[in-house]
mmCIF file of C-alpha atoms in Angstrom:
data_model
loop_
_atom_site.group_PDB
_atom_site.id
_atom_site.type_symbol
_atom_site.label_atom_id
_atom_site.label_comp_id
_atom_site.label_asym_id
_atom_site.label_seq_id
_atom_site.Cartn_x
_atom_site.Cartn_y
_atom_site.Cartn_z
ATOM 1 C CA MET A 1 -5.765 -69.565 27.011
ATOM 2 C CA GLY A 2 -5.639 -69.182 30.753
ATOM 3 C CA PHE A 3 -6.552 -70.690 34.080
ATOM 4 C CA GLY A 4 -8.158 -68.788 36.928
ATOM 5 C CA LEU A 5 -10.020 -69.105 40.173
ATOM 6 C CA SER A 6 -13.137 -67.108 40.944
ATOM 7 C CA ASN A 7 -16.499 -67.272 42.691
ATOM 8 C CA ASP A 8 -17.467 -66.717 46.316
ATOM 9 C CA GLU A 9 -14.093 -67.057 47.998
ATOM 10 C CA ARG A 10 -15.557 -66.778 51.475
ATOM 11 C CA ARG A 11 -16.250 -70.509 51.168
ATOM 12 C CA GLY A 12 -12.692 -71.741 50.700
ATOM 13 C CA MET A 13 -9.038 -70.910 50.504
ATOM 14 C CA ALA A 14 -7.185 -70.142 47.281
ATOM 15 C CA ARG A 15 -4.242 -72.210 48.539
ATOM 16 C CA ASP A 16 -6.456 -75.300 48.232
ATOM 17 C CA PHE A 17 -5.917 -74.936 44.491
ATOM 18 C CA ASP A 18 -2.114 -74.554 44.556
ATOM 19 C CA ARG A 19 -1.593 -77.883 42.750
ATOM 20 C CA ALA A 20 -4.021 -76.916 39.978
ATOM 21 C CA PHE A 21 -2.216 -73.592 39.525
ATOM 22 C CA ALA A 22 1.133 -75.423 39.395
ATOM 23 C CA ILE A 23 -0.193 -77.661 36.619
ATOM 24 C CA ALA A 24 -1.441 -74.597 34.707
ATOM 25 C CA ARG A 25 1.914 -72.849 35.194
ATOM 26 C CA ASP A 26 3.842 -75.921 34.030
ATOM 27 C CA GLY A 27 1.563 -76.096 30.994
ATOM 28 C CA GLY A 28 2.333 -72.489 30.068
ATOM 29 C CA LEU A 29 -1.172 -71.166 30.731
ATOM 30 C CA TRP A 30 -1.696 -67.541 31.713
ATOM 31 C CA ARG A 31 -2.715 -67.263 35.361
ATOM 32 C CA PRO A 32 -4.138 -64.161 37.013
ATOM 33 C CA ALA A 33 -2.741 -63.096 40.353
ATOM 34 C CA ARG A 34 -4.541 -64.913 43.179
ATOM 35 C CA ARG A 35 -5.732 -62.718 46.042
ATOM 36 C CA ARG A 36 -8.623 -63.177 48.407
ATOM 37 C CA ALA A 37 -10.963 -60.262 48.026
ATOM 38 C CA ASP A 38 -14.260 -61.472 49.388
ATOM 39 C CA GLY A 39 -13.042 -62.231 52.888
ATOM 40 C CA PRO A 40 -10.194 -61.764 55.369
ATOM 41 C CA GLY A 41 -6.765 -60.970 53.974
ATOM 42 C CA VAL A 42 -8.060 -59.025 50.982
ATOM 43 C CA GLY A 43 -4.673 -57.391 50.391
ATOM 44 C CA ALA A 44 -2.461 -60.349 51.249
ATOM 45 C CA GLY A 45 0.333 -60.838 48.792
ATOM 46 C CA LEU A 46 -0.257 -57.695 46.781
ATOM 47 C CA PRO A 47 2.527 -57.666 44.207
ATOM 48 C CA GLY A 48 4.916 -54.813 43.547
ATOM 49 C CA ARG A 49 3.418 -54.633 40.083
ATOM 50 C CA PRO A 50 0.482 -56.281 38.319
ATOM 51 C CA ALA A 51 1.080 -60.031 38.221
ATOM 52 C CA GLY A 52 -0.737 -61.512 35.297
ATOM 53 C CA GLY A 53 -3.570 -59.047 34.907
ATOM 54 C CA ALA A 54 -7.138 -59.175 36.093
ATOM 55 C CA GLY A 55 -8.450 -61.832 38.401
ATOM 56 C CA ARG A 56 -7.623 -60.681 41.942
ATOM 57 C CA PRO A 57 -8.076 -58.607 44.013
ATOM 58 C CA ARG A 58 -11.754 -58.015 43.632
ATOM 59 C CA VAL A 59 -14.549 -55.713 44.645
ATOM 60 C CA ARG A 60 -14.212 -55.856 48.443
ATOM 61 C CA ALA A 61 -10.852 -54.128 48.115
ATOM 62 C CA ALA A 62 -12.912 -50.915 48.054
ATOM 63 C CA GLU A 63 -13.599 -51.355 51.780
ATOM 64 C CA ASP A 64 -9.974 -50.684 52.740
ATOM 65 C CA PRO A 65 -8.819 -47.120 51.858
ATOM 66 C CA ARG A 66 -5.135 -48.007 52.283
ATOM 67 C CA LEU A 67 -5.434 -51.017 49.979
ATOM 68 C CA LEU A 68 -7.429 -48.929 47.508
ATOM 69 C CA ARG A 69 -4.538 -46.439 47.297
ATOM 70 C CA ARG A 70 -1.999 -49.260 46.850
ATOM 71 C CA LEU A 71 -4.015 -50.841 44.049
ATOM 72 C CA ALA A 72 -4.342 -47.513 42.234
ATOM 73 C CA GLU A 73 -0.647 -46.653 42.684
ATOM 74 C CA ARG A 74 0.448 -50.040 41.356
ATOM 75 C CA GLY A 75 -2.145 -50.233 38.591
ATOM 76 C CA VAL A 76 -3.485 -53.589 39.788
ATOM 77 C CA THR A 77 -6.662 -54.492 37.913
ATOM 78 C CA CYS A 78 -9.634 -55.643 40.008
ATOM 79 C CA GLU A 79 -12.094 -58.083 38.496
ATOM 80 C CA VAL A 80 -15.635 -56.965 39.348
ATOM 81 C CA CYS A 81 -18.775 -58.937 38.550
ATOM 82 C CA PRO A 82 -21.711 -56.786 39.742
ATOM 83 C CA ALA A 83 -24.552 -59.252 39.040
ATOM 84 C CA SER A 84 -22.857 -62.151 40.813
ATOM 85 C CA ASN A 85 -21.798 -59.884 43.712
ATOM 86 C CA VAL A 86 -25.505 -59.361 44.357
ATOM 87 C CA ALA A 87 -26.517 -62.969 43.593
ATOM 88 C CA LEU A 88 -23.892 -64.288 46.033
ATOM 89 C CA GLY A 89 -24.934 -61.845 48.734
ATOM 90 C CA VAL A 90 -21.616 -59.997 48.810
ATOM 91 C CA TYR A 91 -23.766 -56.867 48.373
ATOM 92 C CA GLU A 92 -27.528 -56.563 48.759
ATOM 93 C CA ARG A 93 -28.268 -54.348 45.743
ATOM 94 C CA HIS A 94 -26.512 -53.344 42.539
ATOM 95 C CA GLU A 95 -26.223 -49.818 43.955
ATOM 96 C CA ASP A 96 -24.137 -51.206 46.835
ATOM 97 C CA VAL A 97 -21.417 -52.711 44.616
ATOM 98 C CA PRO A 98 -18.600 -50.117 44.902
ATOM 99 C CA LEU A 99 -17.878 -49.642 41.197
ATOM 100 C CA ARG A 100 -17.808 -45.862 41.501
ATOM 101 C CA THR A 101 -15.517 -46.006 44.556
ATOM 102 C CA LEU A 102 -12.978 -48.141 42.706
ATOM 103 C CA PHE A 103 -13.197 -46.082 39.508
ATOM 104 C CA ASP A 104 -12.923 -42.706 41.246
ATOM 105 C CA ALA A 105 -9.939 -43.973 43.260
ATOM 106 C CA GLY A 106 -8.137 -44.768 40.002
ATOM 107 C CA VAL A 107 -8.175 -48.538 40.449
ATOM 108 C CA PRO A 108 -8.321 -50.278 37.057
ATOM 109 C CA MET A 109 -11.250 -52.684 36.716
ATOM 110 C CA ALA A 110 -12.235 -55.523 34.453
ATOM 111 C CA LEU A 111 -15.990 -55.980 34.478
ATOM 112 C CA GLY A 112 -16.933 -59.618 34.173
ATOM 113 C CA ALA A 113 -20.070 -61.727 33.951
ATOM 114 C CA ASP A 114 -18.620 -64.379 36.295
ATOM 115 C CA ASP A 115 -20.569 -67.546 35.491
ATOM 116 C CA PRO A 116 -23.321 -66.690 32.980
ATOM 117 C CA LEU A 117 -24.958 -70.124 33.230
ATOM 118 C CA LEU A 118 -25.199 -69.911 37.010
ATOM 119 C CA PHE A 119 -26.086 -66.227 37.386
ATOM 120 C CA GLY A 120 -27.853 -65.538 34.081
ATOM 121 C CA SER A 121 -25.599 -62.535 33.574
ATOM 122 C CA ARG A 122 -23.921 -61.371 30.396
ATOM 123 C CA LEU A 123 -21.045 -58.952 29.994
ATOM 124 C CA ALA A 124 -23.090 -56.170 28.378
ATOM 125 C CA ALA A 125 -25.467 -56.345 31.360
ATOM 126 C CA GLN A 126 -22.566 -55.559 33.709
ATOM 127 C CA TYR A 127 -21.887 -52.356 31.778
ATOM 128 C CA GLU A 128 -25.598 -51.547 31.947
ATOM 129 C CA ILE A 129 -25.460 -51.972 35.751
ATOM 130 C CA ALA A 130 -22.538 -49.518 35.804
ATOM 131 C CA ARG A 131 -24.581 -47.034 33.769
ATOM 132 C CA ARG A 132 -27.968 -47.445 35.445
ATOM 133 C CA HIS A 133 -26.967 -47.913 39.087
ATOM 134 C CA HIS A 134 -23.676 -45.979 39.257
ATOM 135 C CA GLY A 135 -24.152 -43.193 36.713
ATOM 136 C CA PHE A 136 -21.261 -44.132 34.411
ATOM 137 C CA THR A 137 -21.203 -42.078 31.213
ATOM 138 C CA ASP A 138 -20.432 -43.428 27.740
ATOM 139 C CA ALA A 139 -16.858 -42.141 28.093
ATOM 140 C CA GLU A 140 -16.444 -43.849 31.473
ATOM 141 C CA LEU A 141 -17.880 -47.117 30.139
ATOM 142 C CA ALA A 142 -15.412 -46.923 27.260
ATOM 143 C CA GLU A 143 -12.596 -46.437 29.778
ATOM 144 C CA LEU A 144 -13.796 -49.506 31.703
ATOM 145 C CA ALA A 145 -13.614 -51.507 28.475
ATOM 146 C CA ARG A 146 -10.053 -50.244 27.847
ATOM 147 C CA GLN A 147 -9.074 -51.093 31.437
ATOM 148 C CA SER A 148 -10.369 -54.636 30.914
ATOM 149 C CA VAL A 149 -8.200 -55.100 27.835
ATOM 150 C CA ARG A 150 -5.136 -53.521 29.470
ATOM 151 C CA GLY A 151 -5.562 -55.767 32.522
ATOM 152 C CA SER A 152 -6.001 -58.918 30.454
ATOM 153 C CA ALA A 153 -3.571 -61.405 28.957
ATOM 154 C CA ALA A 154 -4.137 -59.889 25.514
ATOM 155 C CA PRO A 155 -0.960 -59.375 23.521
ATOM 156 C CA GLU A 156 0.497 -55.904 24.115
ATOM 157 C CA GLY A 157 -0.022 -54.866 20.486
ATOM 158 C CA TYR A 158 -3.699 -55.777 20.626
ATOM 159 C CA ALA A 159 -4.206 -53.876 23.880
ATOM 160 C CA ARG A 160 -2.557 -50.794 22.329
ATOM 161 C CA SER A 161 -4.693 -51.056 19.193
ATOM 162 C CA CYS A 162 -7.877 -51.244 21.300
ATOM 163 C CA SER A 163 -6.868 -48.099 23.174
ATOM 164 C CA ARG A 164 -6.108 -46.270 19.917
ATOM 165 C CA ALA A 165 -9.285 -47.496 18.228
ATOM 166 C CA SER A 166 -11.444 -46.494 21.171
ATOM 167 C CA THR A 167 -10.462 -42.858 20.766
ATOM 168 C CA THR A 168 -11.734 -42.978 17.161
ATOM 169 C CA GLY A 169 -15.028 -44.658 17.994
ATOM 170 C CA SER A 170 -14.127 -48.081 16.612
ATOM 171 C CA GLY A 171 -12.853 -49.744 19.783
ATOM 172 C CA PRO A 172 -14.362 -52.029 22.387
ATOM 173 C CA GLU A 173 -16.933 -49.499 23.578
ATOM 174 C CA ARG A 174 -18.924 -49.854 20.335
ATOM 175 C CA ALA A 175 -20.420 -53.043 21.788
ATOM 176 C CA LEU A 176 -21.560 -51.317 24.990
ATOM 177 C CA PRO A 177 -25.202 -50.487 25.660
ATOM 178 C CA ARG A 178 -26.021 -46.901 24.728
ATOM 179 C CA GLY A 179 -28.099 -44.332 26.539
ATOM 180 C CA GLY A 180 -29.226 -46.560 29.392
ATOM 181 C CA THR A 181 -31.908 -48.307 27.328
ATOM 182 C CA GLY A 182 -30.700 -51.818 28.247
#
């Protein structure tokens, strides 16, 4: 169980939720690192190592080459929600969401559906966007799934078993859309 903060962060400040994060911390809930990624200060507070897994920074980190290198070097997982990035106007089209830039730079990503009730998006559809609009292969989609697990709060043993299973064809990529048929 965890507690996080996401959505269009251009409309507020993460520090406005400091008390809520303190309550979650005191209650022992997992909390992702909090970084603004959809506005000014995208790299503010970047930790020396991943702090709690996926959650921040996010997709706009791809716009800063120096930050991109730092994220890749430190293995910080970026949460990316392609459908909501377009719905919120962060990017105009699915092709504009910089999935390929992040992936090719070696930045781990966790694809997410953001708020399925609000955006009508599902997780498998995010992988289909990666395939259809960014040319991700089956092997690359499988790696994205592994990155999501490694960047999560999943117990270490589970994360390792997913990585092992995925090399035998029984891991998380089995649930991914095949062949671009949607």
